[in-house]
Tab-separated table of C-alpha atoms in Angstrom:
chain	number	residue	atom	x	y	z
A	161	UNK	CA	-11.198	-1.747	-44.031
A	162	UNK	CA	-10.111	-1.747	-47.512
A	163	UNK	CA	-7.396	0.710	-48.962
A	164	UNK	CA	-7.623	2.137	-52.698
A	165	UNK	CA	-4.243	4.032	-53.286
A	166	UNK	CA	-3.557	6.384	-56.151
A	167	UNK	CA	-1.767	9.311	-56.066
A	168	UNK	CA	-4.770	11.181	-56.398
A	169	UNK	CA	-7.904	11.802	-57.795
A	170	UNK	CA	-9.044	9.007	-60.222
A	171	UNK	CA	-9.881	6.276	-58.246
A	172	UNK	CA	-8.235	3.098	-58.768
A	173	UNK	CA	-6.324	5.534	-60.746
A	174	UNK	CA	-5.843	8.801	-59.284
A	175	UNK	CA	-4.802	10.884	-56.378
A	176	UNK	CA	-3.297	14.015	-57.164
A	177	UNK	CA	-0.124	12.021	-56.868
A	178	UNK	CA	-0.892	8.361	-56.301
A	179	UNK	CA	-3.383	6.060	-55.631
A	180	UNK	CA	-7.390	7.119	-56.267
A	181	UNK	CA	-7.636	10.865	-55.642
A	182	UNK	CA	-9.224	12.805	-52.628
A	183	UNK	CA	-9.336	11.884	-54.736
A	184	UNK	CA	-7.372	9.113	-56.465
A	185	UNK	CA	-5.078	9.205	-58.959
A	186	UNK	CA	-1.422	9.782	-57.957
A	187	UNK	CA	-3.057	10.549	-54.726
A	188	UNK	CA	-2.118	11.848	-51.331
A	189	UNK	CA	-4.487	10.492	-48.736
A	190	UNK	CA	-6.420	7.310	-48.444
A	191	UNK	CA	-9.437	6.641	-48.300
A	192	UNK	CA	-11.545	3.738	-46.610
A	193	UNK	CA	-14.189	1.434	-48.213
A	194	UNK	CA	-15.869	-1.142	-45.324
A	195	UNK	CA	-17.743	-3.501	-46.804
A	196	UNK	CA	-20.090	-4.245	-44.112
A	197	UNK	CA	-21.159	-1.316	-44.120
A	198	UNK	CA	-21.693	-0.538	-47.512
A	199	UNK	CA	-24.110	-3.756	-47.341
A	200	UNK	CA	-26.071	-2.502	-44.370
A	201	UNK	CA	-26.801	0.399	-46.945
A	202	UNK	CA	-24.574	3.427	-45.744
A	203	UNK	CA	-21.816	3.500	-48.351
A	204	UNK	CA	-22.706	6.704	-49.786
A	205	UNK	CA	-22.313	8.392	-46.643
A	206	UNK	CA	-19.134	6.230	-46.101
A	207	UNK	CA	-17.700	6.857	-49.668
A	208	UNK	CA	-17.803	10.526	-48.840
A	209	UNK	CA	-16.050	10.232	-45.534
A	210	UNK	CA	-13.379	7.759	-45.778
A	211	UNK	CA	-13.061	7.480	-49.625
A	212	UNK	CA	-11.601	10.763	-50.492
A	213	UNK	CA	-8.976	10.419	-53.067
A	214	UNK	CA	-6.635	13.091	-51.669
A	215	UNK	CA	-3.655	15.542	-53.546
A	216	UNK	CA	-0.297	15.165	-54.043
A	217	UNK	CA	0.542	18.386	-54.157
A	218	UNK	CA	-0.613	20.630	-51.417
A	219	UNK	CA	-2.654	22.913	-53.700
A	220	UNK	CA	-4.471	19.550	-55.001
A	221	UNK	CA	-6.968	17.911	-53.106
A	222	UNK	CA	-6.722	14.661	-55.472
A	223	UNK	CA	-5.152	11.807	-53.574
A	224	UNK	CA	-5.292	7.971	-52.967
A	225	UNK	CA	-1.991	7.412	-54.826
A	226	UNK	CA	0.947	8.851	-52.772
A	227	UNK	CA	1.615	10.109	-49.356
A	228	UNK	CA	5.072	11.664	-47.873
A	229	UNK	CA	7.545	8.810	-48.133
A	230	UNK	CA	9.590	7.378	-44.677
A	231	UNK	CA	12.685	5.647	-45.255
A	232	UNK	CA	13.169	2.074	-43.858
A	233	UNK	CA	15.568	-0.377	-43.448
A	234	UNK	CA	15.605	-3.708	-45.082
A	235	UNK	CA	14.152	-2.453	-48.695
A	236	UNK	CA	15.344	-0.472	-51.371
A	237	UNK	CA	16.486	3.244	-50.472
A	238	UNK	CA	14.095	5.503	-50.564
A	239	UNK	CA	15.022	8.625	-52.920
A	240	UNK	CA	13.852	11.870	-54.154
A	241	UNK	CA	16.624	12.085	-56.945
A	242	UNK	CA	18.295	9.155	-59.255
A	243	UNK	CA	22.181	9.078	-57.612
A	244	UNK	CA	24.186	10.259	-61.041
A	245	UNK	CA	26.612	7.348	-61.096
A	246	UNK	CA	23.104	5.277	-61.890
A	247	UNK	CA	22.450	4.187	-65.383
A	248	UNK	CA	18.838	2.973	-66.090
A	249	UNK	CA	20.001	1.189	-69.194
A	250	UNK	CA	21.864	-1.544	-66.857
A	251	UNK	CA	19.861	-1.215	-64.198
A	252	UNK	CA	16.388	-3.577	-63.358
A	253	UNK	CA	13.402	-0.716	-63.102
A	254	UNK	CA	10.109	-1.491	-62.107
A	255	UNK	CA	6.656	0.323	-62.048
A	256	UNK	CA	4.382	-0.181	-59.774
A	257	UNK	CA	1.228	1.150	-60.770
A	258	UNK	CA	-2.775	0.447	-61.761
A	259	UNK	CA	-3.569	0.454	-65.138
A	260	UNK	CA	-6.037	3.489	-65.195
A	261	UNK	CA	-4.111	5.395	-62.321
A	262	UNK	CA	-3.539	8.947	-64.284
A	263	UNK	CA	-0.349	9.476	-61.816
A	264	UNK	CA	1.359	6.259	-63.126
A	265	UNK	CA	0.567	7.020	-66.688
A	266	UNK	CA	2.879	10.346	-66.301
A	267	UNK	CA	5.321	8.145	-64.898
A	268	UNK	CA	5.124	5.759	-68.208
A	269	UNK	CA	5.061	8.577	-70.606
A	270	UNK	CA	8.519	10.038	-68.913
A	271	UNK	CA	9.706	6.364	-69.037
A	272	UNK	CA	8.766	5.641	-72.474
A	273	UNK	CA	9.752	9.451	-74.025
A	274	UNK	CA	12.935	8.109	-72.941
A	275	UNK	CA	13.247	4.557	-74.037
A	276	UNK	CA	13.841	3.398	-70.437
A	277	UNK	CA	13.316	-0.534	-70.258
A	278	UNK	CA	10.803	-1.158	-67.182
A	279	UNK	CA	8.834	-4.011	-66.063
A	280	UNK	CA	5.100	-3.099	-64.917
A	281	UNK	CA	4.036	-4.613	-61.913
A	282	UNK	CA	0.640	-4.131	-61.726
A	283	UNK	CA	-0.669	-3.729	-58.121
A	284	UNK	CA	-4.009	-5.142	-56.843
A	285	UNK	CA	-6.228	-2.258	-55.259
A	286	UNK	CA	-7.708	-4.429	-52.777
A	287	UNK	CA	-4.207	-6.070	-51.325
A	288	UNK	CA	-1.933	-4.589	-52.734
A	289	UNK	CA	0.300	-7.340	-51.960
A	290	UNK	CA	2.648	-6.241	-55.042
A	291	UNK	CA	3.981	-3.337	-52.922
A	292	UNK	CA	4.627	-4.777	-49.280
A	293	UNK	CA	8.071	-5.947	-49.966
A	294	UNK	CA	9.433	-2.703	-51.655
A	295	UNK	CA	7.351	-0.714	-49.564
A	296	UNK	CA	5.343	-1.915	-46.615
A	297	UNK	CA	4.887	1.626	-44.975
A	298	UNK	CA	3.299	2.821	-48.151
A	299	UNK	CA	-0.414	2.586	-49.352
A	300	UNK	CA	-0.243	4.221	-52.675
A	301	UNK	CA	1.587	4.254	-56.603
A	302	UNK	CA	3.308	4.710	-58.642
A	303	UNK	CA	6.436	3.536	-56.704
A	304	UNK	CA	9.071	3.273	-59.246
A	305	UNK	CA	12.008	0.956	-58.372
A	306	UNK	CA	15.791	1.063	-59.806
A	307	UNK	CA	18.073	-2.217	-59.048
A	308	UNK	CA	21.635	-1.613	-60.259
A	309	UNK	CA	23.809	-4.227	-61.606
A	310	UNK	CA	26.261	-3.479	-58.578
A	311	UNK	CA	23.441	-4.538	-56.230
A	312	UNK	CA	22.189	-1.341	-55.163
A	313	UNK	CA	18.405	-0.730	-54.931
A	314	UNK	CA	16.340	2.549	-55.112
A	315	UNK	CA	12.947	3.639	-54.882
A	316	UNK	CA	11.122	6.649	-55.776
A	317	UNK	CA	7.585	7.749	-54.641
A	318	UNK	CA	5.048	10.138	-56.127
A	319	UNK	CA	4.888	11.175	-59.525
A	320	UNK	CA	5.957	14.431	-59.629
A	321	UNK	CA	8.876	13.510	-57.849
A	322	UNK	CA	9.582	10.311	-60.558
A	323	UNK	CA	9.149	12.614	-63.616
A	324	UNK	CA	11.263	15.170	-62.170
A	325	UNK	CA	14.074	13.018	-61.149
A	326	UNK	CA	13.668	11.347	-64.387
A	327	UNK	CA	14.579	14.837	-66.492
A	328	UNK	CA	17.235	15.784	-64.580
A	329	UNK	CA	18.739	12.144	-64.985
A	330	UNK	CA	18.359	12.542	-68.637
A	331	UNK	CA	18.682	16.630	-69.316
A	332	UNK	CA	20.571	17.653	-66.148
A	333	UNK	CA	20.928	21.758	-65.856
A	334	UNK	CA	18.645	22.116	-68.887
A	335	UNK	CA	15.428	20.831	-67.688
A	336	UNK	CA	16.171	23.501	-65.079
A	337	UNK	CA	16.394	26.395	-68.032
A	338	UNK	CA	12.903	24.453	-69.256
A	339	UNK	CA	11.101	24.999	-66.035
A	340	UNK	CA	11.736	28.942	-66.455
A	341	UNK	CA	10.419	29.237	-69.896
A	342	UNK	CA	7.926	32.054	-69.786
A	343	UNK	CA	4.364	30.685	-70.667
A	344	UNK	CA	0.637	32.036	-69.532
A	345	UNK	CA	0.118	30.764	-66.089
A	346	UNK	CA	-3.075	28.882	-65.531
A	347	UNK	CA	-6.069	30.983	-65.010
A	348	UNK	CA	-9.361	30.282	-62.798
A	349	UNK	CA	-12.384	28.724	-65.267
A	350	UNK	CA	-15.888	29.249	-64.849
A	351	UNK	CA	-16.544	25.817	-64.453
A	352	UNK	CA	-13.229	24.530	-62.264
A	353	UNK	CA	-13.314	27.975	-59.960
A	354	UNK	CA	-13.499	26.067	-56.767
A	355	UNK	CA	-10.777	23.894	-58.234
A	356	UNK	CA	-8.451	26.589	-59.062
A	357	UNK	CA	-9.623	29.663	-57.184
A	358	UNK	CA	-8.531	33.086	-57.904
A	359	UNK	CA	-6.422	33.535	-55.207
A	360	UNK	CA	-4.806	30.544	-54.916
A	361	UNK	CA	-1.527	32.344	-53.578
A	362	UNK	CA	1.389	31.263	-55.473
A	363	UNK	CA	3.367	34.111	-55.979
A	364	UNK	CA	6.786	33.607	-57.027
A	365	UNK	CA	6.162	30.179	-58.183
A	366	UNK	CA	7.203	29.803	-61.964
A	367	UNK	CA	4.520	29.517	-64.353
A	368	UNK	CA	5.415	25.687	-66.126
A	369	UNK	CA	5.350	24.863	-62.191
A	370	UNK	CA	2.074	25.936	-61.510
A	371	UNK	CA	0.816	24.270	-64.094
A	372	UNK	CA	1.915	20.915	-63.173
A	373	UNK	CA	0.159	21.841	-59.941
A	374	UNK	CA	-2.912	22.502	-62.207
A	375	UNK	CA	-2.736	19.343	-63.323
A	376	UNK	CA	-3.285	17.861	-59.974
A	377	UNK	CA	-5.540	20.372	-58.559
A	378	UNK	CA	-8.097	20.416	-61.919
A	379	UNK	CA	-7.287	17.916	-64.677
A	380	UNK	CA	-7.124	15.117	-62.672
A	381	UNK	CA	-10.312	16.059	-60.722
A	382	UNK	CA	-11.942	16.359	-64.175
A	383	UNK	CA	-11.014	13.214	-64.940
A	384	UNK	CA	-12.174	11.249	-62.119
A	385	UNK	CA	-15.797	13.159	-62.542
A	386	UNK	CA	-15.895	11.728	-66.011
A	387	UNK	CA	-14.144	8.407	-66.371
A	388	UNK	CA	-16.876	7.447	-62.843
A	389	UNK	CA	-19.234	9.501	-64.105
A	390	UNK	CA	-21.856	6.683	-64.498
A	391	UNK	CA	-21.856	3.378	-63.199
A	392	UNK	CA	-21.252	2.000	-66.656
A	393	UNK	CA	-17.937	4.468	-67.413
A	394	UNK	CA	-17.052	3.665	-64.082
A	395	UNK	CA	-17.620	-0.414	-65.023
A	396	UNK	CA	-15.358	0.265	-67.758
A	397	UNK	CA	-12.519	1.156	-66.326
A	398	UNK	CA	-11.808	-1.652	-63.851
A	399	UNK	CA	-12.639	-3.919	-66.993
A	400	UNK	CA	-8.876	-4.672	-67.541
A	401	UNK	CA	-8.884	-6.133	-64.001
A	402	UNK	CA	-11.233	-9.139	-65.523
A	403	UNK	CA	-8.473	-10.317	-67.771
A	404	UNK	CA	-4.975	-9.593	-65.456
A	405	UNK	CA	-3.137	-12.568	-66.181
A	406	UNK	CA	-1.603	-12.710	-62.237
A	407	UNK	CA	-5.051	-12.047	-60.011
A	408	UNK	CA	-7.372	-14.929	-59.566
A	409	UNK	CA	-10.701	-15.297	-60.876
A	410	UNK	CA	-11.977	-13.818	-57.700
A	411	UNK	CA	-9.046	-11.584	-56.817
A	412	UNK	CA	-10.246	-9.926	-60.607
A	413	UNK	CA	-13.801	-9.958	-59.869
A	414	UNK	CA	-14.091	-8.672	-56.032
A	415	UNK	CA	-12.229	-5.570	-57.437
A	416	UNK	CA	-13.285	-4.731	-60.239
A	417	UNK	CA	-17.495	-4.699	-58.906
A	418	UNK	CA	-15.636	-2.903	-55.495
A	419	UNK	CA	-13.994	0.006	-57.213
A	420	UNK	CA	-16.420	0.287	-59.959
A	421	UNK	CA	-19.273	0.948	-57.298
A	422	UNK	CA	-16.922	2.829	-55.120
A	423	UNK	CA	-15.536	5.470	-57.752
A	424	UNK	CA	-19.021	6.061	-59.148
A	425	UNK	CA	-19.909	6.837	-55.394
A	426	UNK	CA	-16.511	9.197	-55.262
A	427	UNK	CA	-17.293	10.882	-58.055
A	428	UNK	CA	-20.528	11.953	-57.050
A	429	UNK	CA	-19.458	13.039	-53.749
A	430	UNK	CA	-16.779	15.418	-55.700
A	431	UNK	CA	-18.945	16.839	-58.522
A	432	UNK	CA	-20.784	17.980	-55.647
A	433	UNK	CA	-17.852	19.410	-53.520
A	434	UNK	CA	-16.595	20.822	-56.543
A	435	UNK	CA	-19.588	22.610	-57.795
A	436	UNK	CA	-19.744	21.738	-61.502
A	437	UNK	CA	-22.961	21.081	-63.011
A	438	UNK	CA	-21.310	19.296	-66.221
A	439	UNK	CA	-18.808	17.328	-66.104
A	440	UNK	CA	-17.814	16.834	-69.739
A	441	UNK	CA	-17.953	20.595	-70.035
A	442	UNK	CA	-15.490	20.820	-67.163
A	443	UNK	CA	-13.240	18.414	-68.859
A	444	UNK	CA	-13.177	20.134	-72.373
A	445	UNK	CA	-12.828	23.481	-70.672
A	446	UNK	CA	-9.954	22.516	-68.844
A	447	UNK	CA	-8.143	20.969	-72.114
A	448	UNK	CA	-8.689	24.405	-73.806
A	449	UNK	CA	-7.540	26.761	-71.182
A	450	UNK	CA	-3.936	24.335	-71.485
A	451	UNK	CA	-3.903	24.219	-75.016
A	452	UNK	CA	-4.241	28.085	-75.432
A	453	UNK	CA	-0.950	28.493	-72.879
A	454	UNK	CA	0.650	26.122	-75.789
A	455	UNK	CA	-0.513	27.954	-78.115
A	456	UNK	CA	0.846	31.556	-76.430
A	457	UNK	CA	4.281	30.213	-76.197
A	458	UNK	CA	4.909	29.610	-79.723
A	459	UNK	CA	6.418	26.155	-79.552
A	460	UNK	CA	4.919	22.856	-79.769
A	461	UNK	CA	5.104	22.160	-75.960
A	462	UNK	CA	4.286	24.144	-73.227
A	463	UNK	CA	8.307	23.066	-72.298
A	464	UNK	CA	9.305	24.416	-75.640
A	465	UNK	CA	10.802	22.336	-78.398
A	466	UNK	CA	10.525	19.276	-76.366
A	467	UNK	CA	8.233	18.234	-73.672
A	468	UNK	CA	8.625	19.728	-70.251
A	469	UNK	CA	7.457	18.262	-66.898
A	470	UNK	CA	4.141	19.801	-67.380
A	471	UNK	CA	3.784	18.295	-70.729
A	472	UNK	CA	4.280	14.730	-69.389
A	473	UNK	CA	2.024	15.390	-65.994
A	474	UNK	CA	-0.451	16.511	-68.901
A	475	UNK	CA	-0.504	14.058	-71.365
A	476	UNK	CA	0.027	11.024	-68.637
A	477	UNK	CA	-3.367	12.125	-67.269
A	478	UNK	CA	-5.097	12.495	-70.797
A	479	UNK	CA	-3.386	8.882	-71.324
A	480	UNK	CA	-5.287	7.227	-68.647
A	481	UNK	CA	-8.638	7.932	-70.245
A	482	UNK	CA	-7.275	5.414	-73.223
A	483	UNK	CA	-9.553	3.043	-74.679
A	484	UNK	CA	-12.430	5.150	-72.452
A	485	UNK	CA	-15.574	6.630	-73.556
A	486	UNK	CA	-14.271	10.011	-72.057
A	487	UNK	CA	-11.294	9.797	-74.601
A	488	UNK	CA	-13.477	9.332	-77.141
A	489	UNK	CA	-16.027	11.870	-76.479
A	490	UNK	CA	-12.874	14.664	-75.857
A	491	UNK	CA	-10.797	14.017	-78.858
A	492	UNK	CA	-13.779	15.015	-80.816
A	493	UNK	CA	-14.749	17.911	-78.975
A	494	UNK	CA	-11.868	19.189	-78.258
A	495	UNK	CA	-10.036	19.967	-81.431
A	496	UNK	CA	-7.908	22.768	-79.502
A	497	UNK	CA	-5.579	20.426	-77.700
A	498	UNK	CA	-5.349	17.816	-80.978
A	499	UNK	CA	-2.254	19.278	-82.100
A	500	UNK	CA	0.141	19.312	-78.684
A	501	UNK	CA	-1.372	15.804	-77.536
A	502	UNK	CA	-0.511	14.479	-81.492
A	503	UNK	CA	2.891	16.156	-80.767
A	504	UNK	CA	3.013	14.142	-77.817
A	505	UNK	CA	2.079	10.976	-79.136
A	506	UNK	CA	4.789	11.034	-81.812
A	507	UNK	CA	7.725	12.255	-79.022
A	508	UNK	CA	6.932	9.895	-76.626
A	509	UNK	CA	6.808	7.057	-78.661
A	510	UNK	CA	5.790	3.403	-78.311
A	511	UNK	CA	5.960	1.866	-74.786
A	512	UNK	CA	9.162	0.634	-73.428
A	513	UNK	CA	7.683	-1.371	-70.845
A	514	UNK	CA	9.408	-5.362	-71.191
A	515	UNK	CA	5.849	-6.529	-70.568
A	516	UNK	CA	3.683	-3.925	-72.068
A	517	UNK	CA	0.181	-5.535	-73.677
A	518	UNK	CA	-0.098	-8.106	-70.625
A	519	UNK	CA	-2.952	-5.936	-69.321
A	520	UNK	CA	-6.245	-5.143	-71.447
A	521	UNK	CA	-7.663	-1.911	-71.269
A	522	UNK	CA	-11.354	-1.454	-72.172
């Protein structure tokens, strides 16, 4: 069988932490796409067996892109926190990611916000032969990986873990004080109510933490109903796989037709699961029941005066509809969130990937 790997939901994108998502995006479980028999006619029923995208977190269902990590010998050291005697300025760091994959773009937003230097290494869906030195136990991305100049070598798995490592690396105590800021927890939508159920149970949890769970459990799912939502959306967002300067002409071609058939058949699997009747509406609702919690806490981020976690597991997400017909269609209907995300745009900056603009999007 074939593996697509995101952290979650998004297919070739998603999980809710790494790979597609069960969805895919920075997913948490894998799903499985056979090709003979999708030929003999039963992929639909096999897309919504096997190709689940599954969640990162537990509350999210999204995932394809990450899965709990096991250490091994032999490759870099497997880490849930950058060491402190680390600096990323001297040090080699790598991304390993897919282009549309809504869990690597938070990853790249934390990176650039902070003028990290990185290489991307983008990973092919189908063999992901990118990953099996670094981490051959592992199916999904982003996997981000720090050589020091001393020789040492690190890797770190699942988005919310990189972004989280990556502000205490560069805030220390104070992105602690940041995850306490009192803001309007995330409420249950008509539209996203099996999603984000009323009773979800999380007591006790702070509210900027629940909504980075949100954004695993409901943005990304959003996402991957829109960006699939027809076979031409779907089409156009493995296009950048045509024109990847490493992958052969076939290596491009074989997946780019099998994830843009595969996600469209995801997607309709989990607008049914997920009981919304319009997925646009979904999207836009979703975007204004976050921007109204900015709005409530006075401040231009939901972090404060400068972009929390949340922010970046936001706006990573929102960044991995670029280029897409699903950006286009929510910047102008959803003027609510214009202001934070054009906040976010200036903070973060221009990417400071070494070999950012090898990869067209579009």
């Amino acid at each position: 069988g074939r593996h697509f790997r995101c952290e979650t939901a998004t297919g070739l994108h998603v999980a809710p932490e790494n790979t597609l998502a069960r969805p895919l995006a920075e997913a948490g479980e894998s799903g499985c796409w056979r090709p003979s028999r999708c030929m003999r006619g039963r992929w639909p029923r096999r897309l919504g067996a096997g190709l689940a995208v599954r969640p990162e977190a537990q509350s999210s269902r999204l995932a394809l892109c990450e899965a709990d990590p096991a250490a091994a010998p032999g490759r870099p050291t497997l880490v849930e926190a950058i060491p402190a005697d680390v600096k990323l300025a001297s040090s080699t760091v790598r991304l390993y990611q897919y282009e549309s994959c809504p869990f690597c773009r938070k990853v790249r937003s934390c990176l650039d916000y902070h003028k990290v230097p990185y290489e991307i290494v983008e990973v092919h869906p189908l063999n992901k032969n990118e990953t099996k030195e670094v981490a051959p136990d592992y199916k999904k991305v982003p996997i981000l990986r720090i050589d020091t100049a001393d020789g040492r070598q690190f890797q770190l798995r699942d988005s919310k873990t990189i972004v989280a490592a990556l502000l205490k690396t560069f805030r220390g105590a104070s992105s602690d004080a940041e995850d306490k800021r009192v803001v309007p927890a995330p409420s249950q939508c008509p539209s996203t109510a099996k999603m984000w159920p009323g009773d979800i149970g999380l007591d006790g949890v702070s509210p900027q933490a629940q909504w980075i769970q949100w954004t695993d459990a409901v943005l990304v799912k959003c996402v991957v109903l829109n960006v699939y939502r027809t076979m031409s959306e779907s089409a156009e967002t493995f296009r950048y796989l045509l024109t990847h300067p490493e992958f052969s002409w076939y290596a491009q071609r074989s997946a780019a037709f099998v994830g843009t058939v595969m996600m469209w058949g995801v997607a309709k699997v989990r607008r049914r699961q997920s009981g919304v009747e319009d997925e646009r509406g979904a999207l836009y609702e979703a975007l204004e029941c976050f921007a109204a919690a900015v709005r409530s806490g006075g401040a231009p981020f939901l972090g404060g005066s400068r972009p929390g976690a949340a922010d970046f597991n936001v706006y990573g997400v929102l960044r991995s509809t670029e280029s897409f017909q699903t950006e286009r269609d929510w910047l102008e209907n959803c003027q609510g969130i214009l202001p934070w995300y054009r906040a976010m745009e200036s903070a973060v900056g221009p990417s400071s990937a070494t070999n950012f603009g090898c990869v067209k999007r579009g």
